[in-house]
Each structure stands twice: as structure tokens, then as C-alpha cells.
Short mmCIF file of C-alpha atoms in Angstrom, two decimals:
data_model
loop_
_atom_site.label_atom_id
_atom_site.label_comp_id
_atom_site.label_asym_id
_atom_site.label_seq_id
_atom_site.Cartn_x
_atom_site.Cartn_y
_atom_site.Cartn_z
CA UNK A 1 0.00 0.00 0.00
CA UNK A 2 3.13 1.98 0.43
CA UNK A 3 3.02 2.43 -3.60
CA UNK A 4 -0.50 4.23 -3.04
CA UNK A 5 0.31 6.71 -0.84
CA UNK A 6 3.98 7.56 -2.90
CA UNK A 7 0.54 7.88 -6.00
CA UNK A 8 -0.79 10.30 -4.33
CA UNK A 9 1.86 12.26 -2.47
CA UNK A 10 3.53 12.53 -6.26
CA UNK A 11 0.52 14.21 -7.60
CA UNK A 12 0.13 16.50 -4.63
CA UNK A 13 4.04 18.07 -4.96
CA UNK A 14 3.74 17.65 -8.64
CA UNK A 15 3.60 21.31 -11.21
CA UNK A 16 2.33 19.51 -14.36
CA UNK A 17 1.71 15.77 -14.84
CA UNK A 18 1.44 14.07 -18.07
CA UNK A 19 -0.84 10.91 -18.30
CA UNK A 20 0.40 8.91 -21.00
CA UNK A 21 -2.47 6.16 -22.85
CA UNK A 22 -0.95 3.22 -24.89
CA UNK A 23 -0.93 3.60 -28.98
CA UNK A 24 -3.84 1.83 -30.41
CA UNK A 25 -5.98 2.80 -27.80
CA UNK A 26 -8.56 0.57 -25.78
CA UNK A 27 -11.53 2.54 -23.62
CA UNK A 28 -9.35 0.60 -20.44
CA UNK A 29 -6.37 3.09 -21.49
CA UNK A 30 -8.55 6.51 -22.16
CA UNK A 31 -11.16 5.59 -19.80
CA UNK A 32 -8.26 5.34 -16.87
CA UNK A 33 -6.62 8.80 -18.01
CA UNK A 34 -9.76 10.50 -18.42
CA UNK A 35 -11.07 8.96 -14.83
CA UNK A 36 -7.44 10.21 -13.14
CA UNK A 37 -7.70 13.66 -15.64
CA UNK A 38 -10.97 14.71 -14.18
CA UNK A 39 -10.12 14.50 -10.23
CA UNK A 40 -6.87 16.26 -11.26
CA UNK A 41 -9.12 18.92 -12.78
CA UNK A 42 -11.45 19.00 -10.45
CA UNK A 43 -8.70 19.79 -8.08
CA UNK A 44 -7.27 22.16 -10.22
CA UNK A 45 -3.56 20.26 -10.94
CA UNK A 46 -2.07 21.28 -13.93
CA UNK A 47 -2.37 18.19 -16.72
CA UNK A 48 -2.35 17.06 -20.05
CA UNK A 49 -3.74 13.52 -21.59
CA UNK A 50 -1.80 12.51 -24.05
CA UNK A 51 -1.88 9.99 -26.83
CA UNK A 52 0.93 9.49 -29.36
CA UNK A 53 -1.39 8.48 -32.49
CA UNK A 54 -4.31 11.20 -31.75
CA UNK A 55 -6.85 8.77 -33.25
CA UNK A 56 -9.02 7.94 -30.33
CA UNK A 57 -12.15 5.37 -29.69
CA UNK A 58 -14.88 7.08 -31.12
CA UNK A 59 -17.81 5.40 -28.90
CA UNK A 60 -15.92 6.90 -25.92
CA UNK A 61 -16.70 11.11 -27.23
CA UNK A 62 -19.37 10.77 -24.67
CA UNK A 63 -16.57 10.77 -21.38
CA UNK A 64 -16.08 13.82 -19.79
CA UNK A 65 -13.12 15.52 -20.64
CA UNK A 66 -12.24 13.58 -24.15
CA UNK A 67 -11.74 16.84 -25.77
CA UNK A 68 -9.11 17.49 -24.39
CA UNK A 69 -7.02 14.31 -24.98
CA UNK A 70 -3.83 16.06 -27.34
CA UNK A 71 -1.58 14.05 -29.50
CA UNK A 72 1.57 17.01 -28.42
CA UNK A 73 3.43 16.68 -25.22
CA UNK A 74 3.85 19.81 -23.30
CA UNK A 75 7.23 21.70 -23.04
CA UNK A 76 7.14 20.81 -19.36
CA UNK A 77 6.43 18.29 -17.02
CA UNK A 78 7.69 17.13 -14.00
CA UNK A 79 5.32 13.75 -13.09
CA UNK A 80 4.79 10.84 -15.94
CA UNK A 81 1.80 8.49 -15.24
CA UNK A 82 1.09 5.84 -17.89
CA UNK A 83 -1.83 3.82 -17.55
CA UNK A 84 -2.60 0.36 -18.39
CA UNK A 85 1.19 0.10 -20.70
CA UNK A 86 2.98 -3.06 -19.90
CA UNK A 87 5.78 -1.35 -20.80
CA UNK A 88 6.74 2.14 -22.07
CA UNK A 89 7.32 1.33 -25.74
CA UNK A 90 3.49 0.28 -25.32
CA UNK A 91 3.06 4.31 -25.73
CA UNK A 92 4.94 4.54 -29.27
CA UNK A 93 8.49 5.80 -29.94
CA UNK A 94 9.22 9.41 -28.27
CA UNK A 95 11.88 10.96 -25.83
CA UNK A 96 10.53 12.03 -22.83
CA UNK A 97 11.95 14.18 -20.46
CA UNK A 98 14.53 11.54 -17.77
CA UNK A 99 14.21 14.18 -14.91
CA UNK A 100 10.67 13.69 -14.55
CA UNK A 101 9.21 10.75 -11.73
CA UNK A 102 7.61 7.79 -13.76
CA UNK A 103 4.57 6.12 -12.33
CA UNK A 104 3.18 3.23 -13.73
CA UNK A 105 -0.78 2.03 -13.08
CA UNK A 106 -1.32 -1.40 -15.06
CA UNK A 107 -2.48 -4.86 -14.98
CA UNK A 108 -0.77 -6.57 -17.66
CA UNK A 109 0.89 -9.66 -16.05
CA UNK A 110 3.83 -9.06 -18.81
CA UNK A 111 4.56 -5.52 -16.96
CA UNK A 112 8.14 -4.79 -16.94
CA UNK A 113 7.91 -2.18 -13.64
CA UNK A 114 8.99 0.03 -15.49
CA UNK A 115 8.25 2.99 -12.62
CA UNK A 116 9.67 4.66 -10.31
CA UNK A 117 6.54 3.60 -8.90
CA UNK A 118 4.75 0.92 -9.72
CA UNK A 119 1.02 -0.03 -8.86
CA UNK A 120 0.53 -3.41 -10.96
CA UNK A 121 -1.49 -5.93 -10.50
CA UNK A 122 -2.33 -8.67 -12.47
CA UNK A 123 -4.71 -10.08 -10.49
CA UNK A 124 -7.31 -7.44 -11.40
CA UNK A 125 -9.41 -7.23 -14.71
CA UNK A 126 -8.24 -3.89 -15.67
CA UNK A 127 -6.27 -1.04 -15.59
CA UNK A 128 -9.63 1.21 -14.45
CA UNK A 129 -10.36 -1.47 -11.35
CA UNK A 130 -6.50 -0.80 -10.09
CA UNK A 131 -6.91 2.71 -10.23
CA UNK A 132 -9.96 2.34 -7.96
CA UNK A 133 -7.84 1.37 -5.66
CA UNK A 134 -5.75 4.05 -5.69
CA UNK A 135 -8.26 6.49 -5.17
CA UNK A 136 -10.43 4.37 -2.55
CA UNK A 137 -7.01 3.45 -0.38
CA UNK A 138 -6.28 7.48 -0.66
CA UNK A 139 -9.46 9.09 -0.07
CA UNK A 140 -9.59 10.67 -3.42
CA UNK A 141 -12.79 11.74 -3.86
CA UNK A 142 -14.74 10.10 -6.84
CA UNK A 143 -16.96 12.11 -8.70
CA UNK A 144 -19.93 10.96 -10.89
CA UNK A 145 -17.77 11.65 -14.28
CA UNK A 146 -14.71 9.89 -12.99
CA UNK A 147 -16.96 7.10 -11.82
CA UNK A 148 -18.33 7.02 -15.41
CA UNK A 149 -14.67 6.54 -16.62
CA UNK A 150 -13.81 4.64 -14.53
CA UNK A 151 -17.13 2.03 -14.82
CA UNK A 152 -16.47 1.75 -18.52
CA UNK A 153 -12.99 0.58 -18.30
CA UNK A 154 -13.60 -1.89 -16.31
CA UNK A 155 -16.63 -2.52 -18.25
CA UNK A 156 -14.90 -2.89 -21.08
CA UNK A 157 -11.65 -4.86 -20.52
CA UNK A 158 -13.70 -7.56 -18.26
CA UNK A 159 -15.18 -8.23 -21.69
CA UNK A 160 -18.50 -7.15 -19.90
CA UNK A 161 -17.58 -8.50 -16.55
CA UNK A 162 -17.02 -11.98 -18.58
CA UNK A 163 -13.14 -12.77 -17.98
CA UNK A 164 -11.94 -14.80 -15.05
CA UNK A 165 -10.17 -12.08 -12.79
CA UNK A 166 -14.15 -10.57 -12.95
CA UNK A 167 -14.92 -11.53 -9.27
CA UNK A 168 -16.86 -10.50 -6.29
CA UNK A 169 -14.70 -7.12 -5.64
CA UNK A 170 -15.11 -6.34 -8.96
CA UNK A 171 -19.16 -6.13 -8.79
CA UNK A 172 -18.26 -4.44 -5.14
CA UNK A 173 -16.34 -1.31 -6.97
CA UNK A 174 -19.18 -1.18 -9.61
CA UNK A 175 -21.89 -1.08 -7.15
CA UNK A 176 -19.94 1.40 -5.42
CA UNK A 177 -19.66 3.71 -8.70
CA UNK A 178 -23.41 3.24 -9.44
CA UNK A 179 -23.60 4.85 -6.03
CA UNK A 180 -22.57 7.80 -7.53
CA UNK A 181 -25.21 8.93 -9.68
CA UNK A 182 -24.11 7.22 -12.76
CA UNK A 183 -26.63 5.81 -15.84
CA UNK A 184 -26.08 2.37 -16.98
CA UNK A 185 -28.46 2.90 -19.40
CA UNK A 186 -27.13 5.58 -21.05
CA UNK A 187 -23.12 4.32 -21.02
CA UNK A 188 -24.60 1.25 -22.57
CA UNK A 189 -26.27 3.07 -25.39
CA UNK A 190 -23.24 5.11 -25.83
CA UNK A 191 -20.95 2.36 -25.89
CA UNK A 192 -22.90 -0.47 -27.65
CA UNK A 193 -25.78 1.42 -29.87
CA UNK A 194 -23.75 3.54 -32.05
CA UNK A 195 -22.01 1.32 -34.78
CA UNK A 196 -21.20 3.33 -38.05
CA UNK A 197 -22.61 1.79 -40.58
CA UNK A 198 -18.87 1.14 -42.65
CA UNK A 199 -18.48 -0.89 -39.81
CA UNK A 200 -21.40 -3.24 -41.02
CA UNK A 201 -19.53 -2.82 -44.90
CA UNK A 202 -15.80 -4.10 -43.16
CA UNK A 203 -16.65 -6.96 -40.69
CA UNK A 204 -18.27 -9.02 -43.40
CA UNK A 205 -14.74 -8.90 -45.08
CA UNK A 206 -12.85 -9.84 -41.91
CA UNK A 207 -15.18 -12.89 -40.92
CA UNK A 208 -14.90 -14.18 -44.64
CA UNK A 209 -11.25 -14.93 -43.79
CA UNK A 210 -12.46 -17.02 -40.56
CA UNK A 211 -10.08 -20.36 -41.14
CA UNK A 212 -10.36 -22.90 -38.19
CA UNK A 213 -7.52 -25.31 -36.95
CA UNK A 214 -6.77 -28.13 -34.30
CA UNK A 215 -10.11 -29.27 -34.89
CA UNK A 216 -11.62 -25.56 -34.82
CA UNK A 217 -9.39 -25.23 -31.26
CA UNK A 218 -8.09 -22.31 -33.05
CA UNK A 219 -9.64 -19.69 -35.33
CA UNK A 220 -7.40 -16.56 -37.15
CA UNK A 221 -8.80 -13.86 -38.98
CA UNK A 222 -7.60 -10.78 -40.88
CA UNK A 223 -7.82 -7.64 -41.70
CA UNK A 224 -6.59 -5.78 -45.06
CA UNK A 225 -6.46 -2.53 -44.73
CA UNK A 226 -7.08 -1.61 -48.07
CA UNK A 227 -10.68 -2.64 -46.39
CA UNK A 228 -10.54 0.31 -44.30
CA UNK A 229 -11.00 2.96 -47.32
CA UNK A 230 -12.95 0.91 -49.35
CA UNK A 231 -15.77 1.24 -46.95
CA UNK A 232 -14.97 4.14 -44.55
CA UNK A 233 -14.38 1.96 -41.76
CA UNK A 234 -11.85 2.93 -38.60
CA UNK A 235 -9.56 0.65 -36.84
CA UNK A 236 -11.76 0.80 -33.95
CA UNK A 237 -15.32 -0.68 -35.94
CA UNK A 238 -13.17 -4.13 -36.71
CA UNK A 239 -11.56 -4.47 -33.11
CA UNK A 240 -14.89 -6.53 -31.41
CA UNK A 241 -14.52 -9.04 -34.22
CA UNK A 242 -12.14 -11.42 -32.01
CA UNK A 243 -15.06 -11.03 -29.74
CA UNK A 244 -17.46 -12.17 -32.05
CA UNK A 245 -15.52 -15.32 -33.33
CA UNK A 246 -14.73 -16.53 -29.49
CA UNK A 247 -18.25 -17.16 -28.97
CA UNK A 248 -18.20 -19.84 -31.07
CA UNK A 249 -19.11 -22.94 -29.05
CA UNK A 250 -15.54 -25.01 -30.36
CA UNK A 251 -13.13 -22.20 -30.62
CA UNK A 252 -10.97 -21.34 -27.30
CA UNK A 253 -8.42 -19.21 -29.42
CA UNK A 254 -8.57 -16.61 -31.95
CA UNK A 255 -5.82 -14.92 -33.16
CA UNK A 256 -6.43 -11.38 -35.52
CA UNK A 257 -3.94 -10.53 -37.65
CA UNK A 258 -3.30 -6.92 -40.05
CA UNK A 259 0.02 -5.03 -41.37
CA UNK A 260 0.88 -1.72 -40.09
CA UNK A 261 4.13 -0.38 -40.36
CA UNK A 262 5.84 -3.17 -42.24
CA UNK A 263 4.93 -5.21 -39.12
CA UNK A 264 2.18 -7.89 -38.91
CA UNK A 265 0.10 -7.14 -35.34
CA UNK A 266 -1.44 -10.11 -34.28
CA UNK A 267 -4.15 -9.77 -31.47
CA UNK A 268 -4.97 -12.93 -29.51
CA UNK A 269 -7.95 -14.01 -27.15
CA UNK A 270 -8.71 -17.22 -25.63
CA UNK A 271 -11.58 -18.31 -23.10
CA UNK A 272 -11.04 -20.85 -20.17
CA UNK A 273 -7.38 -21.79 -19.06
CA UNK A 274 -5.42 -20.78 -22.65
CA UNK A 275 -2.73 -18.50 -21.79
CA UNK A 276 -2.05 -16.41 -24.58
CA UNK A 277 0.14 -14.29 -23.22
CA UNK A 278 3.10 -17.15 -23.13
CA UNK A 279 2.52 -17.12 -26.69
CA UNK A 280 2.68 -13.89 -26.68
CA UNK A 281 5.78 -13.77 -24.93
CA UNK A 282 7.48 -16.02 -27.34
CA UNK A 283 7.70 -13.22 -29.90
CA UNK A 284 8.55 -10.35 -27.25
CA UNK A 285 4.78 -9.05 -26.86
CA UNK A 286 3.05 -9.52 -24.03
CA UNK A 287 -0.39 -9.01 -22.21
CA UNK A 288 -2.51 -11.34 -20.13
CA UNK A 289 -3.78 -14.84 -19.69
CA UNK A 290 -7.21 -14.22 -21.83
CA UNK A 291 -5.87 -11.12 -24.35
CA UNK A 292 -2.43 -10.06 -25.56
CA UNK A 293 -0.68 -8.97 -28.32
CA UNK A 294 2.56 -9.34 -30.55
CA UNK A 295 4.25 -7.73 -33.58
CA UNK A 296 6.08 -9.82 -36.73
CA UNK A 297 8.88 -7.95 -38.91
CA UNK A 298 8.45 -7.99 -42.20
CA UNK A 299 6.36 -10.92 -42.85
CA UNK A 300 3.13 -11.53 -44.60
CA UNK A 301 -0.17 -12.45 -43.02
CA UNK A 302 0.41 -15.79 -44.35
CA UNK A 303 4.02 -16.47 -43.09
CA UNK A 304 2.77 -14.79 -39.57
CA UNK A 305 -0.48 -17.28 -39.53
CA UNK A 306 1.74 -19.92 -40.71
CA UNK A 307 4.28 -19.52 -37.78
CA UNK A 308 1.57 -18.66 -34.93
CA UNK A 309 -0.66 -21.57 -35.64
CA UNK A 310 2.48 -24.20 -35.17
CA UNK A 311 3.19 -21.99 -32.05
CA UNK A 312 -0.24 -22.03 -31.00
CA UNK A 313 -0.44 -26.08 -31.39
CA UNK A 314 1.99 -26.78 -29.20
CA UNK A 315 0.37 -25.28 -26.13
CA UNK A 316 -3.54 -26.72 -26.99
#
């Protein structure tokens, strides 16, 4: 608990802080930021949200205080906070000033501790439910928008409280948030009721590349993103499509593949006891036991499915 109160005594001797969300961003990553960004507002500490690539989630416009999210660091800062990196090339490529204190809020088991203070813990089903703790251990007053930040991360990266680490302290913090004045309702029509339509032109094209192996064990999919313009889609419309194809009744693994930057990214989820973050691991990515994530140099989709699915074999 030590690593709380150093949280909070940072902040309070801090002049500017930066909060720092990972590159393709999830709402677990803005939601966090934007849930921290509003009590440091609302406490008037100088701040800035920042995101490397700019291009946020658009079915999270609706969180107080996602305006404001900037794609430019400031000239000054004296207090780093990432939230929910396992590492800090998990923000993208930049120099950042060395003199400034680094804290690090995650729960990526693959977290490197990369902090001068680290609050990790792997145990929890997202980034938002460990910053709960931060706030609840240090009296830091909740308000009803950072409760609606925070609710939706956690919302969101327990796969709508679906995943394993979702347990009985997990419904405790919601229940405690709802407490605030928060609308379920309403996040849930944000959040789920309002697809764009491209996104019903792209995910046609993605589940037509649905190949199952190991006896349907294991599905992969991909994305071309020559998709993307052809039907106005964003990134963000095709990401609940390893969602979609874990519900199938035989499949335990899916792994999503697409090329960006000469590197095929290769998202994987699995349901039950599959670990994918050891496979993962095996190509220096990392993540969790249900979701993680890994890059491939200069190889095609087919020589990247081609290697994965004999990696993936040998663990199902």
C-alpha cells in the first residue's frame, strides 16, 4: 500500500503531470486517463492527456473531458503516469523528459515495472479497477464523471464482466460507482448502440477470412487494410470481431492478424485456461492470460499465420 500513498503524495508536490495512454488505444487506457484527468481537474492540478497516435475510440466522445485528450506533449512536465502500458514502448516511440518521476498504473501480467513507482497488479481485470484502488485506499474523492470513466474501463476490458479475474470485488467497486449517480443505461447506449454503418460494410470482409484449426481449437482472422477505405471503416469498428468469433461454441483461441508499419500485429484471445500471453511472450509481446498482443517484422499475413498456428499447437 506503500506504492499508493507515494501515487498520491507525487501528484500533490507535482507542477504539471502528463498521463500517457498506450498507442492503439482501448476505452481501459482513455477511460483510466480520463477517470485520473478529471479528479486532477477538479482539483485544479495542472495536466495534459496525451496519446501518441491522436486517433481515439470514437464510442468513448461521450466521457467527460475527451476533448481534451492532445496528441503534443507539453514543453514541461515534471510527473509521468502511464496507464494500463505493460511497458513504455506500449506508448509509441518518443523521448521524454529523464528528470521527470515515472509512475506506472497497469495490470498486464507481462509488466516490466517500469516505474519509479509501480502499482501493478495482475490479479485485477483492468487497468480502471487498479486505479480504484488508488483512489479508494487514498481518499480521493470520486466524482460521478470519474466514476463514469472509470465504470467503462472496467466494463470494457472484463469483456462485460465476462473474464476470469471478474470476481466479487469487482461487482463491489461497480456497485460502489453506481452509487454515484451514474446511468447504466445511457453508457450502454453510448458504448454499444452507435455502430457506423462502414463498420457493417468491413466486418463481413474480416469474418470471410475465418479459417479454423486443431479441430476448430483455433480460429485466425484478418484484416486488409485496403478494407478500411474501401468502406470508410476505422480501426476501432473491426476491433470486437475477435469477440465475435470466441463465442463460437468449439473455438478457445482466436488470433487477428493486419500489417501496419511493415509489421504484422497479431491480437490474440482465448476463453477458459489458454494463456495467450506465453505465446505472446514467445515473440517479445506480451499481455494477459485471456488477451495479448505481438508484432512480426516484415512478414506476410500468411508467413505470420503460418508460424503462430504451429506456435499455437503446441500449447492446446
Amino acid at each position: 500500500m506503500k506504492n499508493y500513498e507515494n501515487m498520491i503524495n507525487s501528484i500533490r508536490g507535482s507542477r504539471y503531470i502528463l498521463i500517457i495512454t498506450h498507442i492503439n488505444p482501448d476505452p481501459d487506457t482513455i477511460s483510466s486517463a480520463l477517470a485520473l484527468s478529471n479528479y486532477l481537474f477538479e482539483n485544479n492540478i495542472k495536466h495534459k492527456v496525451f496519446n501518441k497516435e491522436g486517433k481515439l475510440p470514437f464510442a468513448l466522445n461521450f466521457l467527460s473531458r475527451f476533448d481534451k485528450i492532445s496528441d503534443q506533449l507539453p514543453k514541461f512536465y515534471d510527473l509521468v503516469i502511464y496507464l494500463d502500458c505493460g511497458d513504455k514502448f506500449r506508448a509509441g516511440d518518443m523521448v521524454l523528459d529523464n528528470n521527470a518521476k515515472v509512475i506506472n498504473i497497469d495490470h498486464h501480467q507481462s509488466n516490466d515495472n517500469f516505474g519509479d513507482i509501480n502499482i501493478v497488479d495482475d490479479k485485477k481485470a483492468s487497468t480502471a479497477e487498479v486505479l480504484y484502488e488508488c483512489f479508494e485506499y487514498n481518499n480521493m474523492n470520486i466524482s460521478k464523471k470519474t466514476a463514469e470513466c472509470l465504470y467503462v474501463g472496467i466494463y470494457d476490458d472484463s469483456i462485460a464482466f465476462t473474464t476470469p479475474r471478474t470476481n466479487a470485488r469487482t461487482f463491489e467497486i461497480v456497485n460502489k460507482l453506481a452509487q454515484t449517480g451514474i446511468s447504466i443505461g445511457n453508457i450502454a447506449n453510448n458504448l454499444l448502440r452507435r455502430d457506423s454503418l462502414a463498420r457493417y460494410r468491413i466486418m463481413p470482409k474480416i469474418l470471410a477470412t475465418l479459417e479454423l484449426h486443431s479441430e476448430g481449437k483455433l480460429a485466425t482472422v484478418y484484416l486488409d487494410d485496403n478494407w478500411l477505405s474501401q468502406t470508410g471503416a476505422d480501426i476501432s469498428d473491426c476491433d470486437d470481431v475477435v469477440n465475435m468469433i470466441l463465442n463460437i461454441a468449439v473455438v478457445n483461441v482466436v488470433a487477428y492478424f493486419r500489417i501496419k508499419n511493415n509489421k504484422v500485429r497479431v491480437s490474440l484471445r482465448s476463453k477458459g485456461d489458454f494463456d495467450v500471453s506465453k505465446v505472446a511472450e514467445s515473440y517479445n509481446g506480451g499481455g494477459h492470460k485471456n488477451a495479448a498482443g505481438l508484432s512480426m517484422d516484415t512478414l506476410s499475413i500468411d508467413e505470420a499465420k503460418e508460424l503462430l498456428i504451429e506456435n499455437v499447437k503446441t500449447y492446446i
